[in-house]
Coordinates of C-alpha atoms and ligand atoms in Angstrom, one line a residue:
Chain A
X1 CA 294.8 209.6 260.9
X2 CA 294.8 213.5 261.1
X3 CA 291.2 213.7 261.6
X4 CA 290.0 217.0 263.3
X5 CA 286.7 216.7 264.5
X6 CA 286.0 219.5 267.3
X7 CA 284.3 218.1 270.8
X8 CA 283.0 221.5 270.9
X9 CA 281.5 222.0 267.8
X10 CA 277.8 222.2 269.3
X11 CA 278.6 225.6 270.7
X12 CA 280.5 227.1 267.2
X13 CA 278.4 228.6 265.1
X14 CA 278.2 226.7 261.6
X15 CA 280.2 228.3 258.9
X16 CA 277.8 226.8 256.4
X17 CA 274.2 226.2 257.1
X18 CA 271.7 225.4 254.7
X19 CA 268.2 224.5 255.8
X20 CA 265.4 222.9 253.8
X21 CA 267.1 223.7 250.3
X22 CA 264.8 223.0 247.0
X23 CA 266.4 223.6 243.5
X24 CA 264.6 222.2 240.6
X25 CA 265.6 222.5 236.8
X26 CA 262.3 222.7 235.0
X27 CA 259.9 219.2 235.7
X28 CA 263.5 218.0 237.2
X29 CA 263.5 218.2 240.7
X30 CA 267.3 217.8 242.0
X31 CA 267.4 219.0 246.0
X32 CA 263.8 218.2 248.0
X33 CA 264.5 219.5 251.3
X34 CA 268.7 219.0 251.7
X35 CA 270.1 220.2 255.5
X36 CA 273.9 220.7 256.3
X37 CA 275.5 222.5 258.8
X38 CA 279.8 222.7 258.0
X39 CA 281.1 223.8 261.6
X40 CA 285.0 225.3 261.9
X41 CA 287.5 222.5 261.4
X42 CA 285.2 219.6 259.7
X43 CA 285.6 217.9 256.9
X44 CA 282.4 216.9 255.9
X45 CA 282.0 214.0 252.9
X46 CA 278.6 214.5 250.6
X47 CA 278.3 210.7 248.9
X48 CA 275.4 210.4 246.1
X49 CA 275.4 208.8 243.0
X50 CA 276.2 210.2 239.4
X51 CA 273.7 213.3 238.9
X52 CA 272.1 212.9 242.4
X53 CA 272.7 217.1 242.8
X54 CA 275.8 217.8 245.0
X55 CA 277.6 219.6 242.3
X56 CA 274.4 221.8 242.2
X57 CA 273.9 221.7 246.2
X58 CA 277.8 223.0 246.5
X59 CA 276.9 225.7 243.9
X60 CA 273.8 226.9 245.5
X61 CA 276.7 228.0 248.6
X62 CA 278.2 230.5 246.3
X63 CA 275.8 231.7 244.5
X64 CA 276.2 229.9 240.9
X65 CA 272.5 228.4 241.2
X66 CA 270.0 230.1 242.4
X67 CA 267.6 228.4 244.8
X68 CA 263.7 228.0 244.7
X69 CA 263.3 227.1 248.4
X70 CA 264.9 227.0 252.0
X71 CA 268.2 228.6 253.6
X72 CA 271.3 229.2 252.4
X73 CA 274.1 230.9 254.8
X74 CA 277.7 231.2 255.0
X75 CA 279.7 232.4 257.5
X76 CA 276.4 233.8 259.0
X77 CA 275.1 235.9 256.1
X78 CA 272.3 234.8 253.7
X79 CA 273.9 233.8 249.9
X80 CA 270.5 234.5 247.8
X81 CA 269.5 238.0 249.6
X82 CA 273.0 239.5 248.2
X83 CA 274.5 242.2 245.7
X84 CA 277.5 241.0 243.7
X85 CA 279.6 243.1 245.8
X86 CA 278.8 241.7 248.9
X87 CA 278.5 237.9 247.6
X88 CA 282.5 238.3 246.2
X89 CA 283.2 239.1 249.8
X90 CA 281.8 236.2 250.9
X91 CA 283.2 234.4 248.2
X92 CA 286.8 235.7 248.4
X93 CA 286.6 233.1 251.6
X94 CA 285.6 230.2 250.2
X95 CA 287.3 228.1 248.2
X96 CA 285.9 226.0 245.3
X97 CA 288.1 223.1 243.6
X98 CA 285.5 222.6 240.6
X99 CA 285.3 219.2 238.7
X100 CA 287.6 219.7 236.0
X101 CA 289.9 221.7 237.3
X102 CA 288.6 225.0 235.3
X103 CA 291.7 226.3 234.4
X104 CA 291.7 229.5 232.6
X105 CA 292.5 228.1 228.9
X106 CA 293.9 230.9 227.3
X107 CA 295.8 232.1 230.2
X108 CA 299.3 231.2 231.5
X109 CA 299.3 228.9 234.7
X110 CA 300.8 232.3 236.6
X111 CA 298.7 234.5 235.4
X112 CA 295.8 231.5 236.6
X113 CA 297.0 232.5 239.8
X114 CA 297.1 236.1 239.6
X115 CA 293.2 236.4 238.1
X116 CA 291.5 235.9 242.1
X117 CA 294.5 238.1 243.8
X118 CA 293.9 240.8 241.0
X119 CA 290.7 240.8 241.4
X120 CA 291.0 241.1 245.5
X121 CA 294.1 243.4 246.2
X122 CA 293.0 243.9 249.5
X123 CA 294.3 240.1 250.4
X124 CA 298.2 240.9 249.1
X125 CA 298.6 242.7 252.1
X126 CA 301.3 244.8 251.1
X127 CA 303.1 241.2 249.6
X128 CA 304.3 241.2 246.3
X129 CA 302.1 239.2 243.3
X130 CA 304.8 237.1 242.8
X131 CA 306.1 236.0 245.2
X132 CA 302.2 234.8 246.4
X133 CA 301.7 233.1 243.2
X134 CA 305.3 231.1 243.7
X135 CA 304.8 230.4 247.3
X136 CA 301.4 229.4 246.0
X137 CA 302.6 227.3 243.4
X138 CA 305.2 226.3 245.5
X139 CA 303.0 224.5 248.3
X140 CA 301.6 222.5 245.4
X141 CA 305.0 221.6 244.3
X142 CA 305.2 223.3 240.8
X143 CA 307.0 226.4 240.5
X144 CA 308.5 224.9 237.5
X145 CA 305.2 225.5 235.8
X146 CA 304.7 229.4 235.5
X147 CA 305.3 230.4 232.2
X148 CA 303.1 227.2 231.1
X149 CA 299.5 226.6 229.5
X150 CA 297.4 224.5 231.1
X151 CA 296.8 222.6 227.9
X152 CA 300.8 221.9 228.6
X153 CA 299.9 220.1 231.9
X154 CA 298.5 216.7 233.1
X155 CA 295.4 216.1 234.7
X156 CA 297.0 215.7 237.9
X157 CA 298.7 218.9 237.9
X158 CA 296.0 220.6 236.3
X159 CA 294.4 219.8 239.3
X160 CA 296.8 221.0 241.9
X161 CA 297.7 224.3 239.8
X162 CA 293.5 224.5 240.5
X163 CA 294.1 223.9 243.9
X164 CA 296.9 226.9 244.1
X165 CA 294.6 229.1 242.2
X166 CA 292.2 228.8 244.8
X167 CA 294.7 228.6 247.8
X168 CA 296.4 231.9 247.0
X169 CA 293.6 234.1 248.8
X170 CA 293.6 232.0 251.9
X171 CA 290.0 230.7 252.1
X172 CA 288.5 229.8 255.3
X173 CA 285.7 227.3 253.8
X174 CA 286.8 224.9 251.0
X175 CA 284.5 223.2 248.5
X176 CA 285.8 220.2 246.9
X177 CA 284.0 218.9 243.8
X178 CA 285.7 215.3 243.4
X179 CA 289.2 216.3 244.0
X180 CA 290.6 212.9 243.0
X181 CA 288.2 212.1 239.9
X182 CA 290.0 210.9 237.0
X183 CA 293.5 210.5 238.1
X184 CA 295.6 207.3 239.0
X185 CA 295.6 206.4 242.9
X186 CA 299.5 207.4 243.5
X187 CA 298.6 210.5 242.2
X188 CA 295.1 210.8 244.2
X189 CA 296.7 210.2 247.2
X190 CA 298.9 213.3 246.3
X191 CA 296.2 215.6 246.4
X192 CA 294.3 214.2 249.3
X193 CA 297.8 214.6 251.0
X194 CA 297.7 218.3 250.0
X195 CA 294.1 218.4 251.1
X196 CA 295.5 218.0 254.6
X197 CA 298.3 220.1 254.9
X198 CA 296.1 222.9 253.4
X199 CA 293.8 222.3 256.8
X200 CA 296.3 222.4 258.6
X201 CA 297.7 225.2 257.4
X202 CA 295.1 227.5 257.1
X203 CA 292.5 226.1 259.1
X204 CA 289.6 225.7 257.1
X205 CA 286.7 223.9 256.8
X206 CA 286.0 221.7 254.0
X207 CA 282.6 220.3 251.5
X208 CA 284.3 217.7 249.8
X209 CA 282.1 215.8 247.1
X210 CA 283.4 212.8 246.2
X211 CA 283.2 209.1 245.2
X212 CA 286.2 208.3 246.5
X213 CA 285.5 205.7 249.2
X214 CA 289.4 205.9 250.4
X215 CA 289.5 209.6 250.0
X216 CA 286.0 209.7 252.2
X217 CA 287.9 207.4 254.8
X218 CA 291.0 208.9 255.7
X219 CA 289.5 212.7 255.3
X220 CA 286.0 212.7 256.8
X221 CA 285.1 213.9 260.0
X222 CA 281.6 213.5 258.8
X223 CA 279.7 211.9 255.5
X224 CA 276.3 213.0 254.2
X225 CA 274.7 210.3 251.6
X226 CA 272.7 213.0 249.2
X227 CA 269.8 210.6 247.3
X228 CA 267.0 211.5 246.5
X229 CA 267.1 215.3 246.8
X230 CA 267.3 214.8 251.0
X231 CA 270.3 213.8 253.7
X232 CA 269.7 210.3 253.2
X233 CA 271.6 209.1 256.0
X234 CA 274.3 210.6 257.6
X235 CA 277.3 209.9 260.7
X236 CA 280.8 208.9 260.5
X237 CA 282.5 206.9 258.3
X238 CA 282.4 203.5 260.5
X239 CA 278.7 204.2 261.4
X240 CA 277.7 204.2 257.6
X241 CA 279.9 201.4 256.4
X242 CA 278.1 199.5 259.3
X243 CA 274.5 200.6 258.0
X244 CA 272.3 197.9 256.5
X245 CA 270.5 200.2 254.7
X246 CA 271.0 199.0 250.9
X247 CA 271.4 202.2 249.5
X248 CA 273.9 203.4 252.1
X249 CA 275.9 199.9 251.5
X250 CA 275.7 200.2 247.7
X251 CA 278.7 203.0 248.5
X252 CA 280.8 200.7 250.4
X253 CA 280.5 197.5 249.2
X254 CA 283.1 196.1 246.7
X255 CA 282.0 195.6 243.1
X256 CA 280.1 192.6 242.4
X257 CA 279.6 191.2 238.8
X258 CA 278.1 188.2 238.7
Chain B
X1 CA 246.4 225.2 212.0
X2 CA 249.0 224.2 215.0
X3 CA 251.7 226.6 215.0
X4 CA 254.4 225.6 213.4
X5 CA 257.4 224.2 216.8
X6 CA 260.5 225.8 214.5
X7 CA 258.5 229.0 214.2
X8 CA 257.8 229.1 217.7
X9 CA 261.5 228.2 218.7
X10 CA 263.2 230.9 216.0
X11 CA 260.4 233.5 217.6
X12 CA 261.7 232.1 221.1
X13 CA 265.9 232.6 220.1
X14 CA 265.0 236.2 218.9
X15 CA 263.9 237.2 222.2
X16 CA 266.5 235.5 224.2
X17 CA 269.2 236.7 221.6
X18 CA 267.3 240.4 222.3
X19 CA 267.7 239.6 226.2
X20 CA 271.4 239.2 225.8
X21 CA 271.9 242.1 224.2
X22 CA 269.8 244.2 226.5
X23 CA 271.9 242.7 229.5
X24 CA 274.9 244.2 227.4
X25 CA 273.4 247.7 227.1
X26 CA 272.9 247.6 231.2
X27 CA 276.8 246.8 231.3
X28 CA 278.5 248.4 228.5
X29 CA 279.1 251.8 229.8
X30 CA 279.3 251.3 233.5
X31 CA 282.9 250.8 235.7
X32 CA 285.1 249.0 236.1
X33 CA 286.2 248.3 232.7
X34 CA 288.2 245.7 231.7
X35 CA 290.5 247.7 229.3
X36 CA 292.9 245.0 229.7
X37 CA 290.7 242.1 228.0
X38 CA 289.5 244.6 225.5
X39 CA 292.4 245.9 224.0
X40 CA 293.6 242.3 223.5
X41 CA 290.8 241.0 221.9
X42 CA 291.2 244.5 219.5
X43 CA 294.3 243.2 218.7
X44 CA 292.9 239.1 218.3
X45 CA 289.9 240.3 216.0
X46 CA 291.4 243.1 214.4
X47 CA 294.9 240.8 213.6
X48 CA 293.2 237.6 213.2
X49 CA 290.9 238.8 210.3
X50 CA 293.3 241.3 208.8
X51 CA 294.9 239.0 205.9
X52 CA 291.7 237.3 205.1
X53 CA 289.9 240.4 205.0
X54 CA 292.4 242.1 202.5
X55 CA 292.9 239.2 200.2
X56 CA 289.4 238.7 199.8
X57 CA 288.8 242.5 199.4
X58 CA 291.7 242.2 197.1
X59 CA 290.2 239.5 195.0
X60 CA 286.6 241.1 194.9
X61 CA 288.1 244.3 193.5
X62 CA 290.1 242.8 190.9
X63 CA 286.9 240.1 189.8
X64 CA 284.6 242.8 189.9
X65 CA 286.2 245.7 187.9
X66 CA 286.8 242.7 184.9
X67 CA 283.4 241.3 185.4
X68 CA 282.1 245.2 185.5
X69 CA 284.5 246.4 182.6
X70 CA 282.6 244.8 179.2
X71 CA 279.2 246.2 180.2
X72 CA 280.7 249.7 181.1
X73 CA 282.6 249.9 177.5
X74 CA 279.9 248.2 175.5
X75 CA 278.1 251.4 176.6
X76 CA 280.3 254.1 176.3
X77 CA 280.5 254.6 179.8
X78 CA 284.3 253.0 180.5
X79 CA 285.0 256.8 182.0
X80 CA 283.0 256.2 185.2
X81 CA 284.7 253.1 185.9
X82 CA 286.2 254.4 188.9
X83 CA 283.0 256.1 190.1
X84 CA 281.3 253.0 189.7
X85 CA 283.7 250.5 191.7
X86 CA 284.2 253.1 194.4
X87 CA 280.8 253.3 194.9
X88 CA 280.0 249.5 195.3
X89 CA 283.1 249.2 196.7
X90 CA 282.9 251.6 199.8
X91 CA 279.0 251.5 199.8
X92 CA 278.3 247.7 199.5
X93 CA 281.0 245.2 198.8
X94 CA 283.3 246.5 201.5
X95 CA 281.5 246.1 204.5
X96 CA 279.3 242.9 204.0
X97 CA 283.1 241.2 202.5
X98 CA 284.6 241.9 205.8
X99 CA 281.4 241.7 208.2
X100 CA 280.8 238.0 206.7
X101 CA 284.2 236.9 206.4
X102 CA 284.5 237.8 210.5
X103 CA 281.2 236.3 211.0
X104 CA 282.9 233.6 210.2
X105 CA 286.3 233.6 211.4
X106 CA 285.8 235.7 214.9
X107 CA 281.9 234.7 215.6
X108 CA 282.8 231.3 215.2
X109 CA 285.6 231.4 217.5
X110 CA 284.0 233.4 220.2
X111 CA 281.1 230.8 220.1
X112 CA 283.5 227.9 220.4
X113 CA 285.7 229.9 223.3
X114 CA 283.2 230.8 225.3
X115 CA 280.9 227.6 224.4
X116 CA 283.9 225.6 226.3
X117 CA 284.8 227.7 229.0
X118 CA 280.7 227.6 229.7
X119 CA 281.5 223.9 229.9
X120 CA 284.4 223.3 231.8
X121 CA 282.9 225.7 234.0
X122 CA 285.8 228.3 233.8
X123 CA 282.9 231.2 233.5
X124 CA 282.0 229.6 237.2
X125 CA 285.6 230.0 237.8
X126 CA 285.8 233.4 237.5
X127 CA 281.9 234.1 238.8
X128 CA 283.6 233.1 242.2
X129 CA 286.8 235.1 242.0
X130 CA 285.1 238.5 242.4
X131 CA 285.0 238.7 238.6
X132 CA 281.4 239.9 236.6
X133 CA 282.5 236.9 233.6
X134 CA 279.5 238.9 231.5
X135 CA 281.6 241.8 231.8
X136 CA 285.0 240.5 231.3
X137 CA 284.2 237.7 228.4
X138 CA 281.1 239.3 226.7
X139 CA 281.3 243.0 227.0
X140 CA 285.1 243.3 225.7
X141 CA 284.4 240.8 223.0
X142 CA 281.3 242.8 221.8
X143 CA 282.8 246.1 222.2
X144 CA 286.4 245.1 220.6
X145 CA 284.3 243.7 217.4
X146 CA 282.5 246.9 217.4
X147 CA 285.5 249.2 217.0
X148 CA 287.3 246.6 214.9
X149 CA 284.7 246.2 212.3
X150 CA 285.1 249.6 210.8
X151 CA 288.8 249.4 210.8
X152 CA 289.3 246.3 208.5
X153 CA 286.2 247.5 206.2
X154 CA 288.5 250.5 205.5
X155 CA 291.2 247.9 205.2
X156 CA 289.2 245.8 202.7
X157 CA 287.9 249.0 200.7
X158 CA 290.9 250.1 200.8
X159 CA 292.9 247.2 199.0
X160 CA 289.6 246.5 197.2
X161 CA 290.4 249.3 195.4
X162 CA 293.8 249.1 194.3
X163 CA 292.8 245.8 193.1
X164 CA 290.4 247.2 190.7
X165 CA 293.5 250.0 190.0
X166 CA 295.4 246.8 189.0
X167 CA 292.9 246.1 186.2
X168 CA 292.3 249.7 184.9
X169 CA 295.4 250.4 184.5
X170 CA 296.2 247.0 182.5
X171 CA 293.8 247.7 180.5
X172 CA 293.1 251.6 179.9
X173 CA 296.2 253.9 180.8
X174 CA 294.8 255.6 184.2
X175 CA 297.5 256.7 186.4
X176 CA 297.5 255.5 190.2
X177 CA 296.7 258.9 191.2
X178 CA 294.2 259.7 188.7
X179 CA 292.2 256.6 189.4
X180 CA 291.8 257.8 193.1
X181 CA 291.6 261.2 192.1
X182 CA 288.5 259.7 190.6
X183 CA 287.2 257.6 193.0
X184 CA 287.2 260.3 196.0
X185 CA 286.2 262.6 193.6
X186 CA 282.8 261.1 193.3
X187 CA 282.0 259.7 196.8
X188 CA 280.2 262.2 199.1
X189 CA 278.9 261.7 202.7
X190 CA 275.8 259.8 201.9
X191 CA 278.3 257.0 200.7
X192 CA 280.3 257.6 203.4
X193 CA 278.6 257.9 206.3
X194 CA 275.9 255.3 206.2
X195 CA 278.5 252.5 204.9
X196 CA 280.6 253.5 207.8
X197 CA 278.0 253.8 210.5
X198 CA 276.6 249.9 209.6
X199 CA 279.9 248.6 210.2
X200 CA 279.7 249.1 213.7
X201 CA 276.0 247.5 213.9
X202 CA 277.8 244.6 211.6
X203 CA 280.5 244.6 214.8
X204 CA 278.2 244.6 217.1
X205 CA 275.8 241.6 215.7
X206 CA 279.3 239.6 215.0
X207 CA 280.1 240.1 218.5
X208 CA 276.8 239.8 220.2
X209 CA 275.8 237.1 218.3
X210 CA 279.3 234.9 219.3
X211 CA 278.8 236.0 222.7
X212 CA 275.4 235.0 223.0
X213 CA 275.6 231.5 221.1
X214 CA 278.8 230.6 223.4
X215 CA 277.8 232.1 226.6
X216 CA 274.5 229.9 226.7
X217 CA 275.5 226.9 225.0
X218 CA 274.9 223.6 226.5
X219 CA 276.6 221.4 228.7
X220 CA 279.3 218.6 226.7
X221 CA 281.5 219.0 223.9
X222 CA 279.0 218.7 221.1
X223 CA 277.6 222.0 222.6
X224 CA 280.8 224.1 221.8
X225 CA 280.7 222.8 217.8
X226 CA 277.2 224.0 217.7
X227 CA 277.4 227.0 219.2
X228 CA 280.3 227.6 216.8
X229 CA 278.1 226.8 213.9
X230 CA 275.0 228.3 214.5
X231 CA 277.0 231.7 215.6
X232 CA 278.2 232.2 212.5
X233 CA 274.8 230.9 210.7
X234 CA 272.8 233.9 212.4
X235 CA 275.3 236.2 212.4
X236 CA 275.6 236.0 208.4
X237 CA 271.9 236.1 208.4
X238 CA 271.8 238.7 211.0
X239 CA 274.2 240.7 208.6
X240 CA 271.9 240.5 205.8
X241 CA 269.1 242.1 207.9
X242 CA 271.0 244.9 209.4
X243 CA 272.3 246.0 205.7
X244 CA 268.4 245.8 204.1
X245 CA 267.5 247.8 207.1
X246 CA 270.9 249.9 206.8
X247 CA 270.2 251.1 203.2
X248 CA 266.8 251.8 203.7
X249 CA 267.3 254.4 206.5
X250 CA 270.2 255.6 204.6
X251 CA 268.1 256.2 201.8
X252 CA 265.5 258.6 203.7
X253 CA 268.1 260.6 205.0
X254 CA 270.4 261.1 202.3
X255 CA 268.1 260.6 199.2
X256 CA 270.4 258.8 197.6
Ligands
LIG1 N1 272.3 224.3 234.6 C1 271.5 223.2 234.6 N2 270.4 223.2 233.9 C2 269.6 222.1 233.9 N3 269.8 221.0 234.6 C3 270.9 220.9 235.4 C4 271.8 222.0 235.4 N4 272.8 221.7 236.3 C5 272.5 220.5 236.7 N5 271.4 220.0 236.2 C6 270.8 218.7 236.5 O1 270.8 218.5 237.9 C7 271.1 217.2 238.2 C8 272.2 217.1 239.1 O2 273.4 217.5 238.5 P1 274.8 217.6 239.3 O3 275.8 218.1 238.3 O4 274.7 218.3 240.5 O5 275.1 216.1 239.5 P2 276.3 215.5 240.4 O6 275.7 214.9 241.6 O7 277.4 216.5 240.6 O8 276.8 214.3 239.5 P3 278.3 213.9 239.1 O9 278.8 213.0 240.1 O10 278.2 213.2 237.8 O11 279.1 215.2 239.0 C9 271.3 216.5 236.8 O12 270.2 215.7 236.5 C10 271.5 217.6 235.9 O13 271.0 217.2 234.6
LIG2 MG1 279.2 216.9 239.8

């Protein structure tokens, strides 16, 4: 397996970092206290259950939730102390793959592409639009798509015109928010396929959310059980399939009915 | 006496509504502008409305110069016909036709657009490409419905009253110039002026109102198809308001 993890790491300093993070919404009280440090190079797996708060923990990182409590930082610089200007710099270099793909609706599949590039002209570097969003499209495998609309497309390639869309300004950190829900396993194992050539492409470290237990396998350098609102256990993937910790097994066990 | 909960939560939507639009007034005149995204939703709410507005303008001149016509004879008075419908036509019909008809057609679909982009989290989408999404979805849509509301209230006058034209001259012997001759004849500014200056508070609660239901709806699919529906339900009553209020100030200034 390509798995990357960096012998080093202890001395790099953590592209994400989030200490003691609280978020409630009203009386509901989803993160208590969550810790994560994302150093260059990982690929770090957040497992929880169905409303346990990672899509709200990976949102806190770029500024879509607000926090009540605790640290937030990426790539050294604090996410709730900033101005918009300064938080779409930050946010120019991380990528985020959201659930459902969140393809602009009423906009073309190229014109998908060109809204981020648009929007940061300073990362064309002189290129031309086009040719970004076809060599974009292009690493995903579906130039044929351009003059499409999304309603036009599949949920598998909704999903990797999503993952263009959010290659095309060449993110260093990449949040995944369950890349391979919903779609068959051939087509799964696609996009976890691209999730590795885009490491290894661009080098980035990547959040990936998912309940995927093959998808956590073959990409984690690292997994981080979320229950409860805390880092309910955490280590590789052979030390928590290992655990005898119920709740930690529930994950990796295979489905019992009777 | 416990205070009544729907009380309390209509109280509590007018001051969130109120919230929404002051957020707009922070944003509307300040760079960068989206011109892009506002001169195509001109051209969606200005071309989607455009043939209902007329035909129902259309329809409302021609219903209400023969439902008018009997009265005005009966008294003599068959003359001021074109006075008459010009007046209700430009002062009253006009606008409330064409701000309730897009209360309908474009607040409803703003509500449902931006109800499901809310929830399949394409306004996140564009939060995190360096986009302001209040600027780019509810700004232009509020603005575009402002400058557009005017336009198709002249449009729905406008064929209103050739409409009415139809019927006179079926029935009396009025000439189309004459009959216009007529109706400019008697409008001055105070009908003018007021009925032109609502239509862009009509536009602006149209737009608002979309933006606002839409923009905050709930999470899931049932949330879009109510924040459809209930955009258009406050609008319209929204509308109502704005034109009591409307007439009243009009009526100080102008002594009408
Ligand atoms: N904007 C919001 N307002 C109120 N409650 C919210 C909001 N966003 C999330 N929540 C609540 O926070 C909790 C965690 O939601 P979240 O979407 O993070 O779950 P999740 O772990 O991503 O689940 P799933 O695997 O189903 O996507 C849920 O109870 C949800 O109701
Ligand atoms: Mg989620």
């Amino acid at each position: 397996m390509m798995k990357t993890t960096n012998p080093l790491k202890e001395e790099n300093v953590p592209l994400v970092e989030i200490n003691n993070l609280k978020k409630s919404f009203g009386s509901n009280q989803v993160l208590k206290g969550f810790n994560l440090k994302l150093y260059p190079n990982e690929n770090v797996v957040i497992l929880g259950k169905s409303g346990s708060g990672k899509s709200v923990l990976i949102k806190c990182l770029v500024g879509l939730n607000d926090i009540d409590e605790g640290e937030v930082k990426v790539i050294g610089r604090s996410i709730p102390d900033m101005e918009r200007d300064e938080l779409d710099i930050i946010r120019s270099e991380v990528g985020f793959l959201f659930q459902g793909s969140a393809l602009y609706d009423s906009m073309t599949v190229r014109e998908n592409l060109l809204f981020p590039l648009r929007r940061h002209p300073e990362r064309m570097k002189g290129q031309n639009e086009d040719e970004l969003v076809l060599s974009a499209l292009r690493s995903v495998g579906l130039e044929h798509t351009l003059e499409l609309m999304p309603a036009e497309l599949s949920g598998g390639m909704k999903r990797r015109i999503a993952l263009a869309r959010m290659l095309i300004l060449k993110p260093k950190i990449i949040l995944y928010d369950e890349p391979t829900s919903g779609l068959d396993p051939i087509t799964s194992n696609e996009i976890i396929k691209l999730m590795f050539s885009i490491q290894k492409e661009l080098n980035t470290a990547s959040l990936i959310i998912t309940h995927d237990m093959d998808c956590a396998r073959v990409i984690s350098s690292r997994i981080i059980v979320l229950q409860d609102g805390i880092n309910y256990a955490e280590g590789t993937y052979d030390d928590l399939s290992r655990s005898e910790d119920p709740k930690v097994k529930a994950f990796f066990k295979e489905i019992q009915i009777f | 006496m416990e205070f009544p909960k729907s009380l309390y939560d209509f109280f509590e939507e007018v001051g969130e509504l109120s919230r929404f639009a002051g957020r707009f007034f922070q944003v509307a005149f300040s760079r960068p502008f989206e011109s892009k995204e506002l001169i195509k939703q001109c051209y969606i709410i200005g071309y989607k409305s455009l043939f209902l507005v007329a035909v129902t303008g259309f329809i409302m001149g021609l219903v209400l110069t023969l439902q008018v016509r009997p009265t005005m004879v009966e008294f003599g008075a068959v003359a001021y016909m074109p006075r008459m419908i010009g007046i209700s036509m430009v002062r009253e019909i006009g606008p409330m036709i064409t701000a309730l008809i897009c209360a309908g057609k474009i607040g409803s679909s703003i509500g449902a657009e931006l109800g499901s982009m809310k929830v399949t989290e394409q306004i996140d989408a564009m939060e995190v490409s360096g986009t302001n999404p209040f600027k780019y979805l509810v700004v232009t849509r509020v603005w575009a419905a402002i400058l557009m509301l005017p336009l198709l209230t002249f449009v729905a006058d406008a064929v209103g009253l050739f409409g009415s034209y139809l019927i006179e001259s079926s029935k009396g012997s009025v000439s189309f110039y004459q009959y216009y001759n007529y109706v400019f004849s008697s409008l001055v500014f105070g009908d003018i002026i007021p009925a032109t200056l609502k239509t862009f508070f009509f536009g602006f609660a149209i737009g608002i109102v979309g933006c606002y239901k839409g923009y905050t709806s709930n999470k899931g699919t049932e949330g879009v198809g109510k924040a459809a529906n209930s955009a258009v339900v406050t609008a319209s009553l929204l509308l109502f308001i704005i034109d009591f209020i409307a007439v009243m100030v009009a009526d100080i200034f102008w002594e009408i």
